[in-house]
């Protein structure tokens, strides 16, 4: 199986290009949700609908080529987008323009203005998390458990990330796991292009406890 990595925006290791965002008003969510074909339960989160307006927060001396916020949306810089669209890699959708209404600089003073960002969403893969091999622990396990969507329950945390099968996508979420995963091709893409603020942790080391 190809190597898998957790896109570790929760890790909060403040780097030279750590960049976060929060949605600014008006914050509109979609009214449609996806439902599991097997159990009918909701899958994923509410969508964030245009106009997409954000407040950026930076912690280093550069703006990231990725910026992370609440929910599953990610901002990528125009440069990331152009390279991505030429790369042949797959797993991102959206590419919606974002308006920056405020920039808060928490780190060093630096004068660069932020790059143009677009909003992307990692696709939901058909691949699934292996709860047992991942050492998943529950505050409240899913009940009843649906083996198709694997939604529900409250997670306490996990020891590592083990998938049941290899995702086709180079960046995605998988059934049973809302965190964003990437593969070795994605890792090479960010390294070869020197893209900033794409923190990756190998799946076997990606323990997390809430
Ligand atoms: Zn289901």
Short mmCIF file of C-alpha atoms and ligand atoms in Angstrom, two decimals:
data_model
loop_
_atom_site.label_atom_id
_atom_site.label_comp_id
_atom_site.label_asym_id
_atom_site.label_seq_id
_atom_site.Cartn_x
_atom_site.Cartn_y
_atom_site.Cartn_z
CA UNK A 1 0.00 0.00 0.00
CA UNK A 2 1.19 3.54 -0.71
CA UNK A 3 2.32 5.56 2.30
CA UNK A 4 -0.45 7.60 3.97
CA UNK A 5 -0.04 10.75 6.07
CA UNK A 6 -2.32 12.76 8.32
CA UNK A 7 -2.60 16.41 7.32
CA UNK A 8 -1.92 17.51 10.85
CA UNK A 9 -3.54 20.89 11.26
CA UNK A 10 -4.59 19.99 14.80
CA UNK A 11 -0.96 19.52 15.81
CA UNK A 12 -0.39 23.24 16.40
CA UNK A 13 3.34 23.13 15.97
CA UNK A 14 3.75 26.76 15.11
CA UNK A 15 5.97 27.01 12.06
CA UNK A 16 7.24 29.85 9.92
CA UNK A 17 4.11 29.74 7.79
CA UNK A 18 1.35 28.58 10.13
CA UNK A 19 -1.83 30.18 8.84
CA UNK A 20 -5.37 29.71 10.13
CA UNK A 21 -8.68 31.20 9.13
CA UNK A 22 -12.12 31.74 10.55
CA UNK A 23 -15.23 32.46 8.54
CA UNK A 24 -16.38 36.08 8.63
CA UNK A 25 -19.99 37.24 8.35
CA UNK A 26 -22.13 36.45 6.52
CA UNK A 27 -21.54 32.77 7.28
CA UNK A 28 -23.95 30.75 5.17
CA UNK A 29 -24.34 26.99 5.36
CA UNK A 30 -26.03 24.81 2.77
CA UNK A 31 -29.38 23.21 3.39
CA UNK A 32 -28.61 19.89 1.71
CA UNK A 33 -26.71 17.17 3.48
CA UNK A 34 -25.51 13.88 2.14
CA UNK A 35 -27.10 10.77 3.52
CA UNK A 36 -25.76 7.25 3.77
CA UNK A 37 -27.37 4.95 1.18
CA UNK A 38 -27.47 2.11 3.73
CA UNK A 39 -28.66 3.63 7.03
CA UNK A 40 -29.95 7.01 5.80
CA UNK A 41 -27.97 8.88 8.44
CA UNK A 42 -26.21 12.17 7.69
CA UNK A 43 -22.67 11.92 6.34
CA UNK A 44 -20.12 14.72 6.62
CA UNK A 45 -20.70 18.27 7.69
CA UNK A 46 -22.83 21.15 6.52
CA UNK A 47 -21.34 22.94 3.55
CA UNK A 48 -20.04 26.51 3.69
CA UNK A 49 -21.65 28.52 0.94
CA UNK A 50 -20.52 31.74 -0.83
CA UNK A 51 -19.82 34.52 -0.27
CA UNK A 52 -16.71 33.03 1.34
CA UNK A 53 -15.22 35.74 3.55
CA UNK A 54 -12.42 35.01 6.00
CA UNK A 55 -10.23 36.45 8.70
CA UNK A 56 -6.67 35.12 8.45
CA UNK A 57 -4.38 34.55 11.39
CA UNK A 58 -0.65 34.04 10.80
CA UNK A 59 1.91 32.84 13.33
CA UNK A 60 5.20 32.99 11.47
CA UNK A 61 6.87 35.17 8.89
CA UNK A 62 5.19 33.86 5.73
CA UNK A 63 1.67 33.06 4.68
CA UNK A 64 1.00 29.37 4.21
CA UNK A 65 0.09 27.80 0.90
CA UNK A 66 -2.54 26.03 2.99
CA UNK A 67 -4.65 27.63 5.71
CA UNK A 68 -6.86 25.69 8.10
CA UNK A 69 -10.05 26.61 9.87
CA UNK A 70 -13.05 25.14 11.62
CA UNK A 71 -14.79 22.42 9.64
CA UNK A 72 -13.46 20.48 6.71
CA UNK A 73 -12.68 23.34 4.34
CA UNK A 74 -9.09 24.25 3.48
CA UNK A 75 -7.75 27.39 1.84
CA UNK A 76 -5.00 26.98 -0.74
CA UNK A 77 -2.96 29.74 -2.32
CA UNK A 78 -3.29 30.64 -5.98
CA UNK A 79 0.19 29.17 -6.51
CA UNK A 80 -0.85 25.85 -4.90
CA UNK A 81 -3.96 25.81 -7.09
CA UNK A 82 -2.08 26.40 -10.34
CA UNK A 83 0.50 23.70 -9.53
CA UNK A 84 -2.22 21.29 -8.37
CA UNK A 85 -4.31 21.66 -11.51
CA UNK A 86 -1.24 20.82 -13.62
CA UNK A 87 -0.10 17.97 -11.37
CA UNK A 88 -2.56 15.25 -12.35
CA UNK A 89 -3.23 14.57 -8.66
CA UNK A 90 -6.82 14.14 -7.49
CA UNK A 91 -8.99 14.55 -4.43
CA UNK A 92 -9.76 18.26 -4.14
CA UNK A 93 -12.95 19.98 -5.21
CA UNK A 94 -14.29 23.50 -4.91
CA UNK A 95 -11.57 26.03 -5.87
CA UNK A 96 -13.94 28.83 -4.89
CA UNK A 97 -12.55 32.36 -4.53
CA UNK A 98 -12.24 33.70 -1.01
CA UNK A 99 -12.34 37.31 0.15
CA UNK A 100 -9.92 38.20 2.96
CA UNK A 101 -11.52 40.79 5.22
CA UNK A 102 -8.90 40.93 7.99
CA UNK A 103 -5.37 39.68 8.71
CA UNK A 104 -4.16 39.15 12.27
CA UNK A 105 -0.38 38.72 12.59
CA UNK A 106 0.51 36.89 15.80
CA UNK A 107 4.12 36.14 14.96
CA UNK A 108 6.92 38.26 13.62
CA UNK A 109 6.16 41.47 11.84
CA UNK A 110 6.27 40.99 8.13
CA UNK A 111 4.93 43.15 5.39
CA UNK A 112 3.92 40.76 2.60
CA UNK A 113 0.28 40.88 1.77
CA UNK A 114 -1.53 37.56 1.75
CA UNK A 115 -1.74 35.58 -1.48
CA UNK A 116 -5.11 35.09 -3.13
CA UNK A 117 -6.70 31.99 -1.63
CA UNK A 118 -9.37 29.62 -2.88
CA UNK A 119 -11.47 27.24 -0.80
CA UNK A 120 -11.11 23.51 -1.44
CA UNK A 121 -12.71 20.44 0.10
CA UNK A 122 -11.05 17.04 0.26
CA UNK A 123 -13.20 14.39 -1.42
CA UNK A 124 -14.77 11.56 0.53
CA UNK A 125 -13.07 8.33 -0.49
CA UNK A 126 -14.60 4.89 -0.73
CA UNK A 127 -11.71 3.64 1.40
CA UNK A 128 -12.49 3.02 5.08
CA UNK A 129 -10.66 3.33 8.37
CA UNK A 130 -9.92 0.04 10.14
CA UNK A 131 -11.16 0.91 13.64
CA UNK A 132 -9.56 -2.12 15.32
CA UNK A 133 -6.12 -1.90 13.68
CA UNK A 134 -6.09 1.87 14.29
CA UNK A 135 -6.60 1.32 18.04
CA UNK A 136 -9.71 3.50 18.02
CA UNK A 137 -11.18 4.19 21.46
CA UNK A 138 -14.62 5.55 22.03
CA UNK A 139 -16.34 7.79 24.52
CA UNK A 140 -19.49 6.40 22.95
CA UNK A 141 -19.29 3.83 20.15
CA UNK A 142 -21.60 4.16 17.13
CA UNK A 143 -24.91 2.56 17.87
CA UNK A 144 -26.19 1.00 15.76
CA UNK A 145 -22.99 0.62 13.79
CA UNK A 146 -23.40 1.07 10.02
CA UNK A 147 -20.63 -0.65 8.12
CA UNK A 148 -21.16 1.50 5.01
CA UNK A 149 -20.81 5.06 6.32
CA UNK A 150 -19.26 4.17 9.72
CA UNK A 151 -20.59 7.45 11.06
CA UNK A 152 -21.74 8.15 14.60
CA UNK A 153 -20.38 7.67 18.06
CA UNK A 154 -17.97 9.95 19.90
CA UNK A 155 -14.29 9.22 19.47
CA UNK A 156 -11.87 9.37 22.38
CA UNK A 157 -8.86 9.03 20.11
CA UNK A 158 -6.72 6.64 18.11
CA UNK A 159 -3.25 5.09 18.28
CA UNK A 160 -2.47 5.21 14.57
CA UNK A 161 -4.24 5.35 11.22
CA UNK A 162 -4.74 2.08 9.36
CA UNK A 163 -6.96 1.89 6.30
CA UNK A 164 -8.77 -1.19 5.03
CA UNK A 165 -7.89 -0.38 1.43
CA UNK A 166 -5.82 2.11 -0.50
CA UNK A 167 -7.66 5.32 -1.42
CA UNK A 168 -7.63 6.26 -5.11
CA UNK A 169 -7.46 9.93 -4.15
CA UNK A 170 -4.20 11.69 -3.28
CA UNK A 171 -6.01 13.73 -0.59
CA UNK A 172 -9.31 12.70 0.97
CA UNK A 173 -11.28 11.75 4.03
CA UNK A 174 -12.27 8.09 4.39
CA UNK A 175 -15.35 6.29 5.69
CA UNK A 176 -15.35 6.37 9.47
CA UNK A 177 -12.77 9.17 9.76
CA UNK A 178 -13.24 12.86 9.13
CA UNK A 179 -9.57 13.84 9.34
CA UNK A 180 -7.80 14.72 6.11
CA UNK A 181 -5.37 12.10 4.79
CA UNK A 182 -2.87 12.43 1.96
CA UNK A 183 -0.61 9.96 0.20
CA UNK A 184 3.07 9.84 -0.75
CA UNK A 185 2.38 11.51 -4.13
CA UNK A 186 0.82 14.49 -2.34
CA UNK A 187 3.83 14.64 0.00
CA UNK A 188 6.23 14.70 -2.96
CA UNK A 189 4.09 17.41 -4.63
CA UNK A 190 4.36 19.76 -1.63
CA UNK A 191 8.07 19.05 -1.13
CA UNK A 192 9.08 19.46 -4.76
CA UNK A 193 7.21 22.75 -5.02
CA UNK A 194 8.28 24.11 -1.63
CA UNK A 195 4.68 24.65 -0.56
CA UNK A 196 4.36 26.08 2.95
CA UNK A 197 2.17 24.99 5.86
CA UNK A 198 1.32 21.46 4.78
CA UNK A 199 2.16 19.60 8.02
CA UNK A 200 2.21 15.83 7.48
CA UNK A 201 2.55 13.02 10.03
CA UNK A 202 3.07 9.38 8.93
CA UNK A 203 -0.15 7.40 9.48
CA UNK A 204 1.53 4.92 11.82
CA UNK A 205 2.64 7.77 14.12
CA UNK A 206 -0.55 9.82 13.91
CA UNK A 207 -2.00 9.11 17.36
CA UNK A 208 -4.46 11.68 18.61
CA UNK A 209 -6.49 11.98 21.84
CA UNK A 210 -9.21 14.53 22.26
ZN1 LIG B 1 -24.67 4.40 7.16
#
